[in-house]
CSV table of C-alpha atoms and ligand atoms in Angstrom, one decimal:
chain,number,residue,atom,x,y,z
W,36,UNK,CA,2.2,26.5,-3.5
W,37,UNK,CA,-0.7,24.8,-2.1
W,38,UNK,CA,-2.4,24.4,1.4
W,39,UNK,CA,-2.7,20.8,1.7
W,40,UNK,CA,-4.7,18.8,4.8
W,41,UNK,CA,-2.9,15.4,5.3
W,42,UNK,CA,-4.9,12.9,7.9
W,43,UNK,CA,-3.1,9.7,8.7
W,44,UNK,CA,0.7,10.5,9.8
W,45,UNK,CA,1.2,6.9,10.2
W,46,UNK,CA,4.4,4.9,8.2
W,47,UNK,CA,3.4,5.7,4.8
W,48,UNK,CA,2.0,9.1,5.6
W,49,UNK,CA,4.6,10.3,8.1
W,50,UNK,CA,7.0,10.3,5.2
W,51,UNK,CA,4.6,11.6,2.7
W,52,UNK,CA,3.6,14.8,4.2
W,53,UNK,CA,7.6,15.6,4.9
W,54,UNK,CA,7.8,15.3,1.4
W,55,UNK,CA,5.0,17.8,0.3
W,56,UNK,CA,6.3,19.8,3.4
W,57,UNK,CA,9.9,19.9,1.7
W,58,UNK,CA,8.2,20.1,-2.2
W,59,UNK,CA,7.4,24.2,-0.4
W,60,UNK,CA,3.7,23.2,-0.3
W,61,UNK,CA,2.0,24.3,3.3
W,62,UNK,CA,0.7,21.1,5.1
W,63,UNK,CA,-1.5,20.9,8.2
W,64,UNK,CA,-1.5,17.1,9.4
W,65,UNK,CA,-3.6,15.3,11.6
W,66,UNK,CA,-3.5,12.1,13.1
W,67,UNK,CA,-5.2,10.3,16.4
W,68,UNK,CA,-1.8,9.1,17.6
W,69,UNK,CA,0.4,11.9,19.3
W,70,UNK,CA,3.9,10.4,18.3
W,71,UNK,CA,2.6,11.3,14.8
W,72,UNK,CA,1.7,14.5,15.1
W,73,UNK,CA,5.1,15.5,17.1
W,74,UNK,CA,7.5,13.8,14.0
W,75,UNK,CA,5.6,15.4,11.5
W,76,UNK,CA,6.2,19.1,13.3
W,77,UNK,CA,9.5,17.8,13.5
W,78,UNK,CA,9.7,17.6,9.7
W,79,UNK,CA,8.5,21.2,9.4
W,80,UNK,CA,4.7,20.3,9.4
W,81,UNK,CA,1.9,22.0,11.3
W,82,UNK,CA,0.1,19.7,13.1
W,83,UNK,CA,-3.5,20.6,13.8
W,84,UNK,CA,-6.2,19.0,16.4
W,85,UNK,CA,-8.5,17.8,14.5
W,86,UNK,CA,-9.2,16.0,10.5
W,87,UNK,CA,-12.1,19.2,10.1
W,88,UNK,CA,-8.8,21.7,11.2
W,89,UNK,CA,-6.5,20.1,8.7
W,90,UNK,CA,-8.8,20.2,5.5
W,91,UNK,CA,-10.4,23.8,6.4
W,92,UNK,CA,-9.5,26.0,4.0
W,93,UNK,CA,-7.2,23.6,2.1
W,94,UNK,CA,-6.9,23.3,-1.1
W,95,UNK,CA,-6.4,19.2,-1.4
W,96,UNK,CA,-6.9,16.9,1.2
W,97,UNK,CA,-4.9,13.3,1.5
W,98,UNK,CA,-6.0,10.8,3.6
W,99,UNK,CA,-3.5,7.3,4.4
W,100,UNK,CA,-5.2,5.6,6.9
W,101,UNK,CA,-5.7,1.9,8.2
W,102,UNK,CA,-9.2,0.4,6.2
W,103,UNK,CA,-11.8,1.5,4.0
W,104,UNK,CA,-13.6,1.9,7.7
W,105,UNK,CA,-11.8,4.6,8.8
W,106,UNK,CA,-11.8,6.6,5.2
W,107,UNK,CA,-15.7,6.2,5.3
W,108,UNK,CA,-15.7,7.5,9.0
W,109,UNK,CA,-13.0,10.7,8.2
W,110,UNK,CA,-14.9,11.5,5.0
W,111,UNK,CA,-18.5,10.7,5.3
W,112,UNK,CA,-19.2,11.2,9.3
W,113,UNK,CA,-21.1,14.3,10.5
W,114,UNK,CA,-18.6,17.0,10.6
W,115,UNK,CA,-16.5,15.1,8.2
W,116,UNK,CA,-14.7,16.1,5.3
W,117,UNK,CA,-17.0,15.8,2.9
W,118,UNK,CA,-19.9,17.8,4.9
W,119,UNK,CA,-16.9,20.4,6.5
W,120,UNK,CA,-14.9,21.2,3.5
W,121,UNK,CA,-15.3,24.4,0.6
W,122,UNK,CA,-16.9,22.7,-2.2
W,123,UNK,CA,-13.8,22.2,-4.9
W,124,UNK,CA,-11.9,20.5,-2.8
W,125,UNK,CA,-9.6,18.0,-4.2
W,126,UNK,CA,-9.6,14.5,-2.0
W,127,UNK,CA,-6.9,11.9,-2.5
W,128,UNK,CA,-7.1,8.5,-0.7
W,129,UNK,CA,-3.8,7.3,-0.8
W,130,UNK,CA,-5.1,4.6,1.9
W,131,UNK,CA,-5.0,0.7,0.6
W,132,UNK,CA,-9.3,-0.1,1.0
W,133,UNK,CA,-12.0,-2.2,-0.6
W,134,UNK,CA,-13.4,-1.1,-4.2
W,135,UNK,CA,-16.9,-0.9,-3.3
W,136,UNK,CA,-15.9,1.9,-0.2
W,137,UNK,CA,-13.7,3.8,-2.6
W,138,UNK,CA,-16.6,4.5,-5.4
W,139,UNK,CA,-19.2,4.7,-2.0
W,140,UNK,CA,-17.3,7.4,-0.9
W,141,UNK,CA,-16.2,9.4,-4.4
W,142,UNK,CA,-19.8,9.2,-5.6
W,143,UNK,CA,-20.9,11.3,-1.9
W,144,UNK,CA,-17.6,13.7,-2.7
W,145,UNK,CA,-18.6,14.3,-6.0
W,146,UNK,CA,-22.4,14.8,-5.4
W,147,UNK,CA,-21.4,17.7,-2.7
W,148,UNK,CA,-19.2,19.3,-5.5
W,149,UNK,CA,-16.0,18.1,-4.8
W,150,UNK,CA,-13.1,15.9,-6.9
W,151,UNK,CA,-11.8,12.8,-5.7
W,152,UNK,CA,-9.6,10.2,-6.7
W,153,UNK,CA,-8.7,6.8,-4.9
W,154,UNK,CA,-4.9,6.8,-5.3
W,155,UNK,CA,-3.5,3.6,-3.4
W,156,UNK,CA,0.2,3.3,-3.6
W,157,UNK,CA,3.1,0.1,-4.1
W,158,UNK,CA,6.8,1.2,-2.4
W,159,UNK,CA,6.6,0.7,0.7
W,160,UNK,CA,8.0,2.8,3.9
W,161,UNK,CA,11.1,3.1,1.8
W,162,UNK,CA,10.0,4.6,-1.4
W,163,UNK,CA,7.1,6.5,0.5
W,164,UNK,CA,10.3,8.0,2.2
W,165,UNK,CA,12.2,8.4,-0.8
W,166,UNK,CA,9.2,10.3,-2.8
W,167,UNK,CA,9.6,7.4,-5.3
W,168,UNK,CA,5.9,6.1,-4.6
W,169,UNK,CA,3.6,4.5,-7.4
W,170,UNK,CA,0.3,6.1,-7.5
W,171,UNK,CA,-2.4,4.0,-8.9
W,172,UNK,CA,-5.5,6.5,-9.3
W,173,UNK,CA,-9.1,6.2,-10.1
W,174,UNK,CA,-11.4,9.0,-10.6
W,175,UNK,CA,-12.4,11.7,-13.0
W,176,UNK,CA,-9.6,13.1,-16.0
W,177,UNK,CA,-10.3,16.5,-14.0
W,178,UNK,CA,-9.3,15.4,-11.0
W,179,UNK,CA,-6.5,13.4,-12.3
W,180,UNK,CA,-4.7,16.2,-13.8
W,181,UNK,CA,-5.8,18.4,-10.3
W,182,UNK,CA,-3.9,15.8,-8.3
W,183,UNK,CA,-0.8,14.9,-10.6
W,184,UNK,CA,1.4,17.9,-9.1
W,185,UNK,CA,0.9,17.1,-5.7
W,186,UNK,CA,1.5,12.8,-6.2
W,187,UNK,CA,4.6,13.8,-8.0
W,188,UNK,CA,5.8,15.1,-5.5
W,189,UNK,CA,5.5,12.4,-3.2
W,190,UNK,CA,5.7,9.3,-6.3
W,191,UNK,CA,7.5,8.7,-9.4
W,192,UNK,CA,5.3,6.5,-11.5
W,193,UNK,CA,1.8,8.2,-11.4
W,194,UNK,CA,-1.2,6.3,-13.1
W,195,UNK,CA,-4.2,6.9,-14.2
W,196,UNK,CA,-6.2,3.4,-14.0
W,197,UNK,CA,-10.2,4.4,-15.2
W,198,UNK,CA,-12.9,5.7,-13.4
W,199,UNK,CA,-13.9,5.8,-9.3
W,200,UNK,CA,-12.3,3.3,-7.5
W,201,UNK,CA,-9.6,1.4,-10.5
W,202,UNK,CA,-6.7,2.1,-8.3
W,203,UNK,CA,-8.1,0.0,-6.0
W,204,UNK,CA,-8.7,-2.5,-8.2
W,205,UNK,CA,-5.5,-2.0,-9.4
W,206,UNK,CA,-3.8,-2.4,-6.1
W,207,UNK,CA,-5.5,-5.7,-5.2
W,208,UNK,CA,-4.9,-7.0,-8.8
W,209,UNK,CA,-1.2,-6.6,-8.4
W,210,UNK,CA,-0.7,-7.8,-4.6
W,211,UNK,CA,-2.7,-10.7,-5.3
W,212,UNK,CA,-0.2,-11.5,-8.1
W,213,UNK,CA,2.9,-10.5,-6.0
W,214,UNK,CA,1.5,-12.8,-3.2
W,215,UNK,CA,0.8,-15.7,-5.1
W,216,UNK,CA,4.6,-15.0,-7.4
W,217,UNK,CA,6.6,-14.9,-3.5
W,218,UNK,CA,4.6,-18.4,-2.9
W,219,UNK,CA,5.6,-19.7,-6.1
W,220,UNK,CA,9.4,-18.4,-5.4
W,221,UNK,CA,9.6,-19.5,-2.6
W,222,UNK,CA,8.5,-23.1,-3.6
W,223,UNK,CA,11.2,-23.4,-6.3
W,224,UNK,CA,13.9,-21.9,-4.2
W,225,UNK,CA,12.8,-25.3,-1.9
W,226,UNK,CA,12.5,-27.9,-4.4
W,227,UNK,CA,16.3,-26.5,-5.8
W,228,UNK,CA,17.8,-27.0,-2.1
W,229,UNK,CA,15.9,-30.5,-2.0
W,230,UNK,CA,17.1,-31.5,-5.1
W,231,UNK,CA,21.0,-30.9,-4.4
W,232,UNK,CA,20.6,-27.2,-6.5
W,233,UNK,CA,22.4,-24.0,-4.8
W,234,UNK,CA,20.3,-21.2,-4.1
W,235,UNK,CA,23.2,-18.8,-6.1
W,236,UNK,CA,22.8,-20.9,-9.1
W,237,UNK,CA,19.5,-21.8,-9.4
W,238,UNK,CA,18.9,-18.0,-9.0
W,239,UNK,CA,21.4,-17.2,-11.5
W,240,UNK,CA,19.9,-19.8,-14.1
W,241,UNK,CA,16.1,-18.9,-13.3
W,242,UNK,CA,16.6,-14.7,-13.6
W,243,UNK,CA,16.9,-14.9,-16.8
W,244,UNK,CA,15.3,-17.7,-18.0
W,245,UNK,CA,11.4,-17.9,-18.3
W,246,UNK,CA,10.9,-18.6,-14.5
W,247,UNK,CA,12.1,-14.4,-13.9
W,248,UNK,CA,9.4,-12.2,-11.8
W,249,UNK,CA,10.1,-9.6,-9.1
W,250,UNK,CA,10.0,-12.0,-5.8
W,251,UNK,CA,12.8,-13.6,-7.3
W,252,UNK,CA,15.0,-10.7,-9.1
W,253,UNK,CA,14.3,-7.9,-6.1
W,254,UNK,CA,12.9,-9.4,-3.2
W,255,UNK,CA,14.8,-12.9,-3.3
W,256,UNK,CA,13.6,-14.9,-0.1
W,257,UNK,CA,16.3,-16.8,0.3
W,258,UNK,CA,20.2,-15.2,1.7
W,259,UNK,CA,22.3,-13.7,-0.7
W,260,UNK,CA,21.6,-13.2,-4.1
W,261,UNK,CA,19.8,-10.1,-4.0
W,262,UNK,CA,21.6,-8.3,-1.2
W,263,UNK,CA,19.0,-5.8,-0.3
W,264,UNK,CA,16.1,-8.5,0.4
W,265,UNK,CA,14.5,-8.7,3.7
W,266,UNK,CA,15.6,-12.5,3.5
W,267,UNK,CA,19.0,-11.0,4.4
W,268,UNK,CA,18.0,-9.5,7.7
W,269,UNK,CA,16.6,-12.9,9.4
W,270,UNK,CA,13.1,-11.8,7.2
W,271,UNK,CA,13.0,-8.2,8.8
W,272,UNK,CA,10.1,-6.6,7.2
W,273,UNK,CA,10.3,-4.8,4.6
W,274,UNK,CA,6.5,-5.9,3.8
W,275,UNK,CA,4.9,-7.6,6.8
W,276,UNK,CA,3.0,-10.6,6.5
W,277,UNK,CA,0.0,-9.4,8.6
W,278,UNK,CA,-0.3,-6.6,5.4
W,279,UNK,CA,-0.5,-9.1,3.0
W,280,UNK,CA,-3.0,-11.0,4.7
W,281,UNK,CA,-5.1,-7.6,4.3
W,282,UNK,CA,-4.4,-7.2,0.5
W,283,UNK,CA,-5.0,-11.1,-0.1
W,284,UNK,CA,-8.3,-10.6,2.0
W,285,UNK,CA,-9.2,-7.3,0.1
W,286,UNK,CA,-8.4,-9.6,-3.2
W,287,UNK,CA,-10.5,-12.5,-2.3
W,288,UNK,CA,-13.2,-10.4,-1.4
W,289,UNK,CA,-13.0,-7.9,-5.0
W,290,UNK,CA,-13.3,-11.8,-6.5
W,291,UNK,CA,-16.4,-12.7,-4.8
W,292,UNK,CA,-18.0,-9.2,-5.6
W,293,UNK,CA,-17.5,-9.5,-9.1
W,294,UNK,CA,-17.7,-13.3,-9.4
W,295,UNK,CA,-14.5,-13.7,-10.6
W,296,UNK,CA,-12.3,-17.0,-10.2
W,297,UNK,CA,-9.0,-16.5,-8.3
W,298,UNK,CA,-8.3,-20.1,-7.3
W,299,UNK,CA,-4.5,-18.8,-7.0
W,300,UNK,CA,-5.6,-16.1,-4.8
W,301,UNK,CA,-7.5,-18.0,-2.4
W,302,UNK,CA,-4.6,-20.6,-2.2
W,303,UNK,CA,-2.1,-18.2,-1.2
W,304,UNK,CA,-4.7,-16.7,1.1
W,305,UNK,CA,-4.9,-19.7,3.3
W,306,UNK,CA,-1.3,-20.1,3.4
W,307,UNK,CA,-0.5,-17.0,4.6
W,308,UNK,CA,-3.1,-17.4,7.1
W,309,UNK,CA,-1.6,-20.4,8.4
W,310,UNK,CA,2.1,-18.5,8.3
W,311,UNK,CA,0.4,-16.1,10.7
W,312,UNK,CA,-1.2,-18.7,12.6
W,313,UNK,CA,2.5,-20.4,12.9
W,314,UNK,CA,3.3,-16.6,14.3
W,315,UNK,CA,4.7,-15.3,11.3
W,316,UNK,CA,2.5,-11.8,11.2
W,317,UNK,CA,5.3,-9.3,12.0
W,318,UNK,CA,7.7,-11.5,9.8
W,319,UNK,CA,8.5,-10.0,5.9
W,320,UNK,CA,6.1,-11.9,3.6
W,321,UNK,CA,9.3,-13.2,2.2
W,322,UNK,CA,9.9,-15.5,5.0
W,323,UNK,CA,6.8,-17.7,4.5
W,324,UNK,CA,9.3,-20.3,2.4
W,325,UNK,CA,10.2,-21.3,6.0
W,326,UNK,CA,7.0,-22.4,6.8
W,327,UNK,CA,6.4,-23.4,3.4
W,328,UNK,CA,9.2,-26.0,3.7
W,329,UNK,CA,7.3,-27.9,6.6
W,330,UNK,CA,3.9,-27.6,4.9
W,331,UNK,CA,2.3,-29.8,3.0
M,685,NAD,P1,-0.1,3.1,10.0
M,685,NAD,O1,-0.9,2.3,11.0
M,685,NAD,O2,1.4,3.3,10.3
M,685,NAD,O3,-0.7,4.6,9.9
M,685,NAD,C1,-2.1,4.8,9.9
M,685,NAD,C2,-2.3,6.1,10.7
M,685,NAD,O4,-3.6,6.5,10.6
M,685,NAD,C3,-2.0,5.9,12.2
M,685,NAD,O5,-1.0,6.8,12.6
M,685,NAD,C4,-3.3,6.1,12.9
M,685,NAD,O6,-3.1,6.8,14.1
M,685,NAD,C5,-4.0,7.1,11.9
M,685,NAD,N1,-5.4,7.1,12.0
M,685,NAD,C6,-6.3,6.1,12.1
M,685,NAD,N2,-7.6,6.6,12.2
M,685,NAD,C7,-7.5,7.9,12.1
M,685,NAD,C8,-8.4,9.0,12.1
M,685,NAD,N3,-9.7,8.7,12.2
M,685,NAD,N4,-8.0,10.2,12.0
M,685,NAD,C9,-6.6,10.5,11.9
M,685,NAD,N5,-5.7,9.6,11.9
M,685,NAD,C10,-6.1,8.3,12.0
M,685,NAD,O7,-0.3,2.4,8.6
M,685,NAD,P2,0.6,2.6,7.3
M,685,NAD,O8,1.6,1.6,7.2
M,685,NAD,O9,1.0,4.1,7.2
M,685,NAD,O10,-0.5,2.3,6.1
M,685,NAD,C11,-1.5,3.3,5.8
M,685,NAD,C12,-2.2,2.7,4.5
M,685,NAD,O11,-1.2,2.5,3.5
M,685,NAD,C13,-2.9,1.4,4.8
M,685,NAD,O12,-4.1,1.4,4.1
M,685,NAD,C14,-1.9,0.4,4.2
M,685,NAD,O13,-2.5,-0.8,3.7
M,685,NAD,C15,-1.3,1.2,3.0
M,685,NAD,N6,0.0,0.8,2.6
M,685,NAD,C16,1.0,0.5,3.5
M,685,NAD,C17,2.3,0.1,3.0
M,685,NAD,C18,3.4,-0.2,4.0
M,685,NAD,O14,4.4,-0.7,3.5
M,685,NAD,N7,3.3,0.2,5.3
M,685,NAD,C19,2.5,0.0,1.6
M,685,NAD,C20,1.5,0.3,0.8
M,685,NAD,C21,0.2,0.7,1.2
């Protein structure tokens, strides 16, 4: 088994070490915040006192923290990984960050002789607890088939999406779409109440007929038709609103790097924003058809 460094014990990675703890492997985990570090001894992990401590001597490293600032600073800082590790080390980003930092800070890894992949990841707290994770990874075919073991330990779908910093641009590809198919859900569950349709059977009709997506068949935002939906739990998240502001953003800024047109994108951008601004940021994205039925 392997001796792993995991940096950012947070909701996603909390869960994530326990599960390479439980998989036999030996993890040293660090994090900034102190309630962190005590739940992850708790789930048989040794916490450590610093990022340098927890990747010395390790054999992979995975980071899950907030923005592509904080993986630049962890990895590319004086005394950071990148400068403080045995050259062969295998990185894994598992953090959600902007394409440009992700191939930034690969290229620096693999110039000082290590492998890296970005490997962002769709489940949420749930499936990052249940080790049923997508991985969505970009890097090298060596380091691909280096990290594979240890992601399937924590993930059940594990991709390999091209080159430095594709699982990024994977990530951001499919939030933007998830954000813009809720919006669009959310709009017909609206027009079907305003037009005398019940939810049930306008759900019923439109799951499968050409209308079907995910928003509507697993994450239904209105009560009762899919039972486990956040819409069930007065819009509990689930997937906060405030985090899909930061994949929209991380979206709408890929677009403008590569000059590509998201009108769609930028649409549901703004009307989160204004969801959030109507105090919606610690509400599941779901329950933006609220707001959306007062909005013109
Ligand atoms: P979180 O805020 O719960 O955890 C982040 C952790 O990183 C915190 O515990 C914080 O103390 C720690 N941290 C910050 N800077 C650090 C540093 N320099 N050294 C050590 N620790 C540091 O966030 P989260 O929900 O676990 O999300 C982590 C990443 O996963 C984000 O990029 C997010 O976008 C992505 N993500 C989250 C979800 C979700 O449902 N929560 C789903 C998919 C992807």
């Amino acid at each position: 088994m392997a001796v792993i460094g995991f940096i950012g014990l947070g909701n996603m990675g909390g869960p994530m070490a326990a599960n390479l703890v439980e998989a036999g492997h030996d993890v040293r985990g660090f994090d900034l915040s102190a309630d962190s570090l005590d739940r992850f001894a708790e789930a048989g992990g040794k916490p450590v006192a610093s990022a340098a401590e927890a990747a010395s001597g390790a054999d992979a490293v995975v980071t899950m923290l907030p923005a592509g600032k904080h993986v630049r600073s962890v990895y590319m800082d004086d005394g950071g990984l990148i400068a403080s590790c045995k050259p062969g080390t295998l990185f894994m980003d598992c953090s959600t960050i902007d394409v440009p930092t992700a191939r930034e800070v690969i290229a620096a890894a693999e110039s000082a002789g290590h492998m890296m992949l970005d490997a962002p990841v769709s489940g949420g707290v749930a499936g990052a607890a249940a080790g049923t994770l997508t991985f969505m990874c970009g890097g090298s075919n060596k380091a691909f088939a280096a990290a594979r073991p240890i992601l399937e330990k924590m993930g059940r779908n594990i991709f390999h999406a091209g080159g430095p910093g594709n699982g990024q641009a994977a990530k951001v590809c499919n939030n933007m779409l998830l954000g813009i198919s809720m919006i669009g859900t959310c709009e017909a569950f609206n027009l079907a109440e305003a037009l005398g349709l019940d939810a049930q059977t306008f759900f019923d009709i439109s799951s499968t007929a050409s209308g079907q997506c995910w928003s509507l068949t697993s994450y239904c935002p209105v009560p009762g038709p899919v039972p486990t939906s956040p819409a069930n739990l007065d819009y509990q998240p689930g997937f906060a609103a405030a985090m899909m502001i930061k994949d929209l953003s991380l979206a709408a800024d890929a677009a403008k790097g590569a000059n590509a047109s998201t009108p769609m994108g930028k649409r549901a951008l703004e009307l989160y924003e204004r969801f959030i601004e109507a105090g919606g940021a610690d509400t599941d994205f779901s329950g933006i058809i609220r707001y959306l039925k007062t909005s013109n």
